[in-house]
Amino acid sequence: MTSVVTLIRSTTLHGAAQYAYAATAPADARIIFLAGSCPLDDDGTTVGEGDYTVQAAKCIENMGTALREAGATIQDVVSTRVLVASTNRADLVAAWEVVRRAFGEHDAPSTLLGVTVLGYQKQLVEVEAVAAVRD
């Protein structure tokens, strides 16, 4: 199935070539709001202790599961928010690069945030997403 999401690229905003600055979905699309995807194994254990890239990858894997269960794929994502528990820009970039690779050509608009703490023990990364599909 073809995605109903249209990515909008700016020709004037700084860094516009890096990713889409906006996205749209048609009025008849079903909007899917995903909870923050966390780096948890099936038993609830936080994976990748101390490793931003491992945790980001697990967040993307878990987000993929939630998307599938909602009848969507990563190509249906309208926007994301990537939260990283760090004040070090290199840590944010490490997590961001994993997310960007996962999205590939479908570089949906995203916000990258450094935060003080996340909800689970030893959690460093969380990824929120909104998707849209037409049933």
CSV table of N, CA and C in Angstrom, one decimal:
chain,number,residue,atom,x,y,z
A,1,MET,N,0.8,-1.2,0.0
A,1,MET,CA,0.0,0.0,0.0
A,1,MET,C,0.9,1.2,0.0
A,2,THR,N,0.5,2.2,-0.8
A,2,THR,CA,1.3,3.5,-0.8
A,2,THR,C,0.9,4.4,0.4
A,3,SER,N,1.9,5.0,0.9
A,3,SER,CA,1.7,5.9,2.0
A,3,SER,C,0.9,7.1,1.6
A,4,VAL,N,0.0,7.6,2.5
A,4,VAL,CA,-0.8,8.8,2.2
A,4,VAL,C,-0.1,10.1,2.7
A,5,VAL,N,1.1,9.9,3.3
A,5,VAL,CA,1.8,11.0,3.9
A,5,VAL,C,2.6,11.7,2.8
A,6,THR,N,2.5,13.1,2.8
A,6,THR,CA,3.3,13.9,1.8
A,6,THR,C,4.3,14.7,2.6
A,7,LEU,N,5.6,14.5,2.3
A,7,LEU,CA,6.6,15.2,3.0
A,7,LEU,C,6.8,16.5,2.2
A,8,ILE,N,7.0,17.6,2.9
A,8,ILE,CA,7.2,18.9,2.3
A,8,ILE,C,8.6,19.4,2.7
A,9,ARG,N,9.3,19.7,1.6
A,9,ARG,CA,10.7,20.1,1.8
A,9,ARG,C,10.8,21.6,1.5
A,10,SER,N,11.5,22.3,2.4
A,10,SER,CA,11.7,23.8,2.2
A,10,SER,C,12.9,24.0,1.3
A,11,THR,N,12.8,25.0,0.5
A,11,THR,CA,14.0,25.4,-0.3
A,11,THR,C,14.7,26.6,0.3
A,12,THR,N,14.2,27.1,1.4
A,12,THR,CA,14.8,28.3,1.9
A,12,THR,C,15.2,28.2,3.4
A,13,LEU,N,14.7,27.2,4.2
A,13,LEU,CA,15.1,27.1,5.5
A,13,LEU,C,16.4,26.5,5.7
A,14,HIS,N,17.2,26.8,6.7
A,14,HIS,CA,18.5,26.3,6.9
A,14,HIS,C,18.5,24.8,7.1
A,15,GLY,N,19.4,24.1,6.4
A,15,GLY,CA,19.5,22.7,6.6
A,15,GLY,C,18.3,21.9,5.9
A,16,ALA,N,17.6,22.6,5.0
A,16,ALA,CA,16.4,22.0,4.4
A,16,ALA,C,16.7,20.7,3.7
A,17,ALA,N,17.9,20.4,3.2
A,17,ALA,CA,18.2,19.2,2.6
A,17,ALA,C,18.3,18.0,3.5
A,18,GLN,N,18.4,18.3,4.8
A,18,GLN,CA,18.6,17.2,5.8
A,18,GLN,C,17.3,16.4,6.0
A,19,TYR,N,16.2,17.0,6.0
A,19,TYR,CA,14.9,16.3,6.2
A,19,TYR,C,13.7,17.2,5.9
A,20,ALA,N,12.6,16.6,5.8
A,20,ALA,CA,11.4,17.4,5.5
A,20,ALA,C,11.0,18.3,6.7
A,21,TYR,N,10.6,19.5,6.5
A,21,TYR,CA,10.3,20.4,7.5
A,21,TYR,C,8.8,20.3,7.9
A,22,ALA,N,8.0,19.7,7.0
A,22,ALA,CA,6.6,19.5,7.3
A,22,ALA,C,6.1,18.3,6.6
A,23,ALA,N,4.9,17.9,7.0
A,23,ALA,CA,4.2,16.7,6.3
A,23,ALA,C,2.7,16.9,6.4
A,24,THR,N,2.0,16.3,5.5
A,24,THR,CA,0.6,16.4,5.5
A,24,THR,C,0.0,15.0,5.3
A,25,ALA,N,-1.2,14.8,5.7
A,25,ALA,CA,-2.0,13.6,5.5
A,25,ALA,C,-3.4,14.1,5.1
A,26,PRO,N,-4.1,13.4,4.2
A,26,PRO,CA,-5.4,13.8,3.8
A,26,PRO,C,-6.4,13.7,4.9
A,27,ALA,N,-7.5,14.4,4.7
A,27,ALA,CA,-8.6,14.5,5.7
A,27,ALA,C,-9.2,13.2,6.0
A,28,ASP,N,-9.2,12.3,5.0
A,28,ASP,CA,-9.8,11.0,5.3
A,28,ASP,C,-8.9,9.9,5.8
A,29,ALA,N,-7.7,10.3,6.2
A,29,ALA,CA,-6.7,9.4,6.8
A,29,ALA,C,-7.1,9.1,8.2
A,30,ARG,N,-6.7,7.9,8.7
A,30,ARG,CA,-6.8,7.5,10.1
A,30,ARG,C,-5.5,7.9,10.7
A,31,ILE,N,-5.5,8.8,11.7
A,31,ILE,CA,-4.3,9.2,12.4
A,31,ILE,C,-4.0,8.3,13.6
A,32,ILE,N,-2.8,7.9,13.7
A,32,ILE,CA,-2.3,7.0,14.7
A,32,ILE,C,-1.3,7.7,15.6
A,33,PHE,N,-1.6,7.9,16.8
A,33,PHE,CA,-0.7,8.5,17.8
A,33,PHE,C,-0.1,7.4,18.6
A,34,LEU,N,1.2,7.3,18.5
A,34,LEU,CA,2.0,6.3,19.2
A,34,LEU,C,2.5,6.8,20.5
A,35,ALA,N,2.4,6.0,21.6
A,35,ALA,CA,3.1,6.4,22.8
A,35,ALA,C,4.6,6.4,22.6
A,36,GLY,N,5.3,7.0,23.4
A,36,GLY,CA,6.8,7.0,23.3
A,36,GLY,C,7.3,5.6,23.3
A,37,SER,N,8.1,5.3,22.2
A,37,SER,CA,8.7,4.0,22.1
A,37,SER,C,10.0,4.0,23.0
A,38,CYS,N,10.1,3.0,23.8
A,38,CYS,CA,11.2,2.9,24.8
A,38,CYS,C,12.1,1.7,24.5
A,39,PRO,N,13.3,1.7,24.9
A,39,PRO,CA,14.3,0.7,24.6
A,39,PRO,C,14.1,-0.5,25.6
A,40,LEU,N,12.9,-1.2,25.5
A,40,LEU,CA,12.6,-2.3,26.4
A,40,LEU,C,12.5,-3.6,25.7
A,41,ASP,N,13.1,-4.6,26.3
A,41,ASP,CA,12.9,-6.0,25.8
A,41,ASP,C,11.5,-6.5,26.2
A,42,ASP,N,11.1,-7.6,25.7
A,42,ASP,CA,9.8,-8.2,26.0
A,42,ASP,C,9.5,-8.3,27.4
A,43,ASP,N,10.6,-8.6,28.2
A,43,ASP,CA,10.4,-8.7,29.7
A,43,ASP,C,10.4,-7.4,30.5
A,44,GLY,N,10.5,-6.3,29.7
A,44,GLY,CA,10.5,-5.0,30.4
A,44,GLY,C,11.9,-4.5,30.8
A,45,THR,N,12.9,-5.2,30.5
A,45,THR,CA,14.3,-4.8,30.8
A,45,THR,C,14.8,-3.7,29.8
A,46,THR,N,15.4,-2.7,30.3
A,46,THR,CA,16.0,-1.6,29.5
A,46,THR,C,17.2,-2.2,28.8
A,47,VAL,N,17.3,-2.2,27.5
A,47,VAL,CA,18.5,-2.7,26.8
A,47,VAL,C,19.5,-1.6,26.6
A,48,GLY,N,20.7,-2.0,26.3
A,48,GLY,CA,21.8,-1.1,25.9
A,48,GLY,C,22.1,-0.1,27.0
A,49,GLU,N,22.3,-0.5,28.2
A,49,GLU,CA,22.6,0.4,29.3
A,49,GLU,C,23.8,1.2,28.9
A,50,GLY,N,23.7,2.5,29.0
A,50,GLY,CA,24.8,3.5,28.7
A,50,GLY,C,25.0,3.7,27.2
A,51,ASP,N,24.3,3.1,26.3
A,51,ASP,CA,24.6,3.1,24.9
A,51,ASP,C,23.4,3.8,24.1
A,52,TYR,N,23.6,5.0,23.7
A,52,TYR,CA,22.5,5.8,23.0
A,52,TYR,C,22.1,5.1,21.7
A,53,THR,N,23.1,4.6,21.0
A,53,THR,CA,22.8,4.0,19.7
A,53,THR,C,22.0,2.7,19.8
A,54,VAL,N,22.4,1.9,20.8
A,54,VAL,CA,21.6,0.6,21.0
A,54,VAL,C,20.2,0.9,21.4
A,55,GLN,N,20.1,1.9,22.3
A,55,GLN,CA,18.7,2.2,22.8
A,55,GLN,C,17.9,2.8,21.7
A,56,ALA,N,18.5,3.7,20.9
A,56,ALA,CA,17.7,4.3,19.8
A,56,ALA,C,17.2,3.2,18.8
A,57,ALA,N,18.1,2.2,18.5
A,57,ALA,CA,17.7,1.1,17.6
A,57,ALA,C,16.6,0.3,18.2
A,58,LYS,N,16.6,0.1,19.5
A,58,LYS,CA,15.5,-0.7,20.1
A,58,LYS,C,14.2,0.1,20.1
A,59,CYS,N,14.3,1.4,20.3
A,59,CYS,CA,13.1,2.2,20.2
A,59,CYS,C,12.5,2.1,18.9
A,60,ILE,N,13.3,2.2,17.8
A,60,ILE,CA,12.8,2.1,16.5
A,60,ILE,C,12.2,0.7,16.2
A,61,GLU,N,12.8,-0.3,16.7
A,61,GLU,CA,12.3,-1.7,16.6
A,61,GLU,C,10.9,-1.8,17.2
A,62,ASN,N,10.8,-1.3,18.5
A,62,ASN,CA,9.5,-1.3,19.2
A,62,ASN,C,8.5,-0.4,18.5
A,63,MET,N,8.9,0.7,18.0
A,63,MET,CA,8.0,1.6,17.3
A,63,MET,C,7.4,0.9,16.0
A,64,GLY,N,8.3,0.1,15.3
A,64,GLY,CA,7.9,-0.7,14.2
A,64,GLY,C,6.8,-1.7,14.6
A,65,THR,N,7.0,-2.3,15.7
A,65,THR,CA,6.0,-3.3,16.2
A,65,THR,C,4.6,-2.6,16.4
A,66,ALA,N,4.7,-1.4,17.1
A,66,ALA,CA,3.4,-0.7,17.4
A,66,ALA,C,2.8,-0.2,16.1
A,67,LEU,N,3.6,0.2,15.2
A,67,LEU,CA,3.0,0.7,13.9
A,67,LEU,C,2.3,-0.5,13.2
A,68,ARG,N,3.0,-1.7,13.1
A,68,ARG,CA,2.4,-2.8,12.4
A,68,ARG,C,1.1,-3.2,13.1
A,69,GLU,N,1.1,-3.2,14.4
A,69,GLU,CA,-0.2,-3.6,15.1
A,69,GLU,C,-1.3,-2.6,14.9
A,70,ALA,N,-0.9,-1.4,14.5
A,70,ALA,CA,-2.0,-0.3,14.2
A,70,ALA,C,-2.3,-0.3,12.7
A,71,GLY,N,-1.6,-1.2,11.9
A,71,GLY,CA,-1.9,-1.2,10.5
A,71,GLY,C,-1.1,-0.2,9.7
A,72,ALA,N,0.1,0.1,10.2
A,72,ALA,CA,1.0,1.1,9.5
A,72,ALA,C,2.4,0.6,9.4
A,73,THR,N,3.2,1.4,8.7
A,73,THR,CA,4.7,1.1,8.6
A,73,THR,C,5.4,2.4,8.9
A,74,ILE,N,6.7,2.4,8.9
A,74,ILE,CA,7.5,3.6,9.1
A,74,ILE,C,7.3,4.6,8.0
A,75,GLN,N,6.9,4.1,6.8
A,75,GLN,CA,6.6,5.0,5.7
A,75,GLN,C,5.3,5.8,5.9
A,76,ASP,N,4.5,5.5,6.9
A,76,ASP,CA,3.3,6.2,7.2
A,76,ASP,C,3.4,7.2,8.3
A,77,VAL,N,4.7,7.3,8.9
A,77,VAL,CA,4.9,8.3,9.9
A,77,VAL,C,4.8,9.7,9.4
A,78,VAL,N,4.1,10.5,10.1
A,78,VAL,CA,3.9,11.9,9.7
A,78,VAL,C,5.0,12.8,10.4
A,79,SER,N,5.3,12.5,11.7
A,79,SER,CA,6.3,13.2,12.4
A,79,SER,C,6.8,12.4,13.6
A,80,THR,N,8.0,12.8,14.1
A,80,THR,CA,8.5,12.1,15.3
A,80,THR,C,9.1,13.1,16.3
A,81,ARG,N,9.2,12.7,17.5
A,81,ARG,CA,9.9,13.5,18.5
A,81,ARG,C,10.9,12.5,19.2
A,82,VAL,N,12.2,12.8,19.2
A,82,VAL,CA,13.2,12.0,19.7
A,82,VAL,C,13.8,12.6,21.0
A,83,LEU,N,13.6,11.9,22.1
A,83,LEU,CA,14.0,12.5,23.4
A,83,LEU,C,15.3,11.7,23.9
A,84,VAL,N,16.3,12.5,24.3
A,84,VAL,CA,17.5,11.9,24.7
A,84,VAL,C,17.9,12.4,26.0
A,85,ALA,N,18.1,11.6,27.0
A,85,ALA,CA,18.5,12.0,28.4
A,85,ALA,C,20.0,12.3,28.4
A,86,SER,N,20.3,13.6,28.0
A,86,SER,CA,21.6,14.0,28.0
A,86,SER,C,21.7,15.5,27.7
A,87,THR,N,22.7,16.2,28.2
A,87,THR,CA,23.0,17.6,27.9
A,87,THR,C,24.2,17.6,26.9
A,88,ASN,N,24.7,16.5,26.5
A,88,ASN,CA,25.8,16.4,25.6
A,88,ASN,C,25.3,16.3,24.2
A,89,ARG,N,25.6,17.2,23.3
A,89,ARG,CA,25.1,17.2,22.0
A,89,ARG,C,25.5,16.0,21.2
A,90,ALA,N,26.7,15.4,21.5
A,90,ALA,CA,27.1,14.2,20.8
A,90,ALA,C,26.2,13.0,21.1
A,91,ASP,N,25.7,13.0,22.3
A,91,ASP,CA,24.8,11.9,22.6
A,91,ASP,C,23.5,12.0,21.8
A,92,LEU,N,23.0,13.3,21.7
A,92,LEU,CA,21.8,13.5,20.9
A,92,LEU,C,22.0,13.1,19.5
A,93,VAL,N,23.1,13.5,18.9
A,93,VAL,CA,23.4,13.2,17.5
A,93,VAL,C,23.6,11.7,17.3
A,94,ALA,N,24.2,11.0,18.3
A,94,ALA,CA,24.3,9.5,18.2
A,94,ALA,C,22.9,8.9,18.0
A,95,ALA,N,22.0,9.3,18.9
A,95,ALA,CA,20.6,8.7,18.8
A,95,ALA,C,20.0,9.1,17.5
A,96,TRP,N,20.1,10.4,17.2
A,96,TRP,CA,19.5,10.9,16.0
A,96,TRP,C,19.9,10.2,14.7
A,97,GLU,N,21.2,9.9,14.6
A,97,GLU,CA,21.7,9.2,13.4
A,97,GLU,C,21.1,7.8,13.2
A,98,VAL,N,20.8,7.1,14.3
A,98,VAL,CA,20.2,5.8,14.3
A,98,VAL,C,18.7,6.0,13.7
A,99,VAL,N,18.0,7.0,14.3
A,99,VAL,CA,16.7,7.3,13.8
A,99,VAL,C,16.6,7.6,12.4
A,100,ARG,N,17.5,8.5,11.9
A,100,ARG,CA,17.5,9.0,10.5
A,100,ARG,C,17.8,7.8,9.6
A,101,ARG,N,18.7,6.9,10.0
A,101,ARG,CA,19.0,5.8,9.1
A,101,ARG,C,17.8,4.9,9.0
A,102,ALA,N,17.1,4.7,10.1
A,102,ALA,CA,15.9,3.8,10.1
A,102,ALA,C,14.8,4.4,9.1
A,103,PHE,N,14.7,5.7,9.1
A,103,PHE,CA,13.7,6.3,8.2
A,103,PHE,C,14.1,6.4,6.8
A,104,GLY,N,15.4,6.4,6.5
A,104,GLY,CA,15.9,6.4,5.1
A,104,GLY,C,15.3,7.6,4.3
A,105,GLU,N,14.8,7.3,3.2
A,105,GLU,CA,14.2,8.3,2.3
A,105,GLU,C,13.0,9.0,2.9
A,106,HIS,N,12.3,8.3,3.8
A,106,HIS,CA,11.1,8.9,4.4
A,106,HIS,C,11.5,9.7,5.6
A,107,ASP,N,12.1,10.8,5.4
A,107,ASP,CA,12.7,11.6,6.4
A,107,ASP,C,11.7,12.6,7.0
A,108,ALA,N,10.7,12.0,7.7
A,108,ALA,CA,9.6,12.8,8.3
A,108,ALA,C,10.1,13.9,9.2
A,109,PRO,N,9.3,15.0,9.3
A,109,PRO,CA,9.7,16.0,10.2
A,109,PRO,C,9.9,15.5,11.7
A,110,SER,N,10.9,16.0,12.3
A,110,SER,CA,11.2,15.5,13.7
A,110,SER,C,11.8,16.6,14.5
A,111,THR,N,11.6,16.4,15.8
A,111,THR,CA,12.2,17.3,16.8
A,111,THR,C,13.1,16.4,17.7
A,112,LEU,N,14.3,16.9,17.9
A,112,LEU,CA,15.3,16.2,18.7
A,112,LEU,C,15.5,17.0,20.0
A,113,LEU,N,15.3,16.4,21.1
A,113,LEU,CA,15.3,17.1,22.4
A,113,LEU,C,16.3,16.4,23.4
A,114,GLY,N,17.0,17.2,24.1
A,114,GLY,CA,17.8,16.7,25.2
A,114,GLY,C,16.9,16.9,26.5
A,115,VAL,N,16.7,15.9,27.3
A,115,VAL,CA,15.9,16.0,28.5
A,115,VAL,C,16.7,15.6,29.7
A,116,THR,N,16.2,15.8,30.9
A,116,THR,CA,16.9,15.5,32.1
A,116,THR,C,16.8,14.0,32.4
A,117,VAL,N,15.6,13.5,32.3
A,117,VAL,CA,15.4,12.1,32.7
A,117,VAL,C,14.2,11.5,31.9
A,118,LEU,N,14.3,10.2,31.7
A,118,LEU,CA,13.1,9.5,31.1
A,118,LEU,C,12.6,8.5,32.1
A,119,GLY,N,11.5,7.9,31.7
A,119,GLY,CA,10.7,7.1,32.7
A,119,GLY,C,11.2,5.8,33.2
A,120,TYR,N,12.0,5.1,32.5
A,120,TYR,CA,12.5,3.8,33.0
A,120,TYR,C,13.9,3.9,33.5
A,121,GLN,N,14.2,3.0,34.4
A,121,GLN,CA,15.6,2.9,34.9
A,121,GLN,C,16.6,2.7,33.8
A,122,LYS,N,17.6,3.5,33.8
A,122,LYS,CA,18.7,3.5,32.8
A,122,LYS,C,18.3,3.8,31.4
A,123,GLN,N,17.1,4.3,31.2
A,123,GLN,CA,16.6,4.7,29.9
A,123,GLN,C,17.2,6.0,29.4
A,124,LEU,N,17.8,6.0,28.2
A,124,LEU,CA,18.4,7.2,27.6
A,124,LEU,C,17.7,7.8,26.4
A,125,VAL,N,16.9,7.0,25.8
A,125,VAL,CA,16.3,7.4,24.5
A,125,VAL,C,14.8,7.0,24.5
A,126,GLU,N,14.0,7.8,23.9
A,126,GLU,CA,12.5,7.5,23.6
A,126,GLU,C,12.2,8.2,22.3
A,127,VAL,N,11.3,7.5,21.6
A,127,VAL,CA,10.9,8.1,20.3
A,127,VAL,C,9.4,8.0,20.2
A,128,GLU,N,8.8,9.2,20.0
A,128,GLU,CA,7.3,9.3,19.8
A,128,GLU,C,7.1,9.5,18.3
A,129,ALA,N,5.9,9.1,17.9
A,129,ALA,CA,5.5,9.2,16.5
A,129,ALA,C,4.1,9.4,16.3
A,130,VAL,N,3.7,10.0,15.2
A,130,VAL,CA,2.3,10.1,14.7
A,130,VAL,C,2.4,9.6,13.3
A,131,ALA,N,1.4,8.8,12.9
A,131,ALA,CA,1.3,8.2,11.6
A,131,ALA,C,0.0,8.4,11.0
A,132,ALA,N,-0.2,8.2,9.7
A,132,ALA,CA,-1.5,8.3,9.1
A,132,ALA,C,-1.6,7.2,8.0
A,133,VAL,N,-2.8,6.6,8.0
A,133,VAL,CA,-3.1,5.6,6.9
A,133,VAL,C,-4.5,5.8,6.4
A,134,ARG,N,-4.7,5.3,5.3
A,134,ARG,CA,-6.1,5.2,4.7
A,134,ARG,C,-6.5,3.8,4.7
A,135,ASP,N,-7.6,3.5,5.4
A,135,ASP,CA,-8.1,2.1,5.5
A,135,ASP,C,-8.8,1.7,4.2
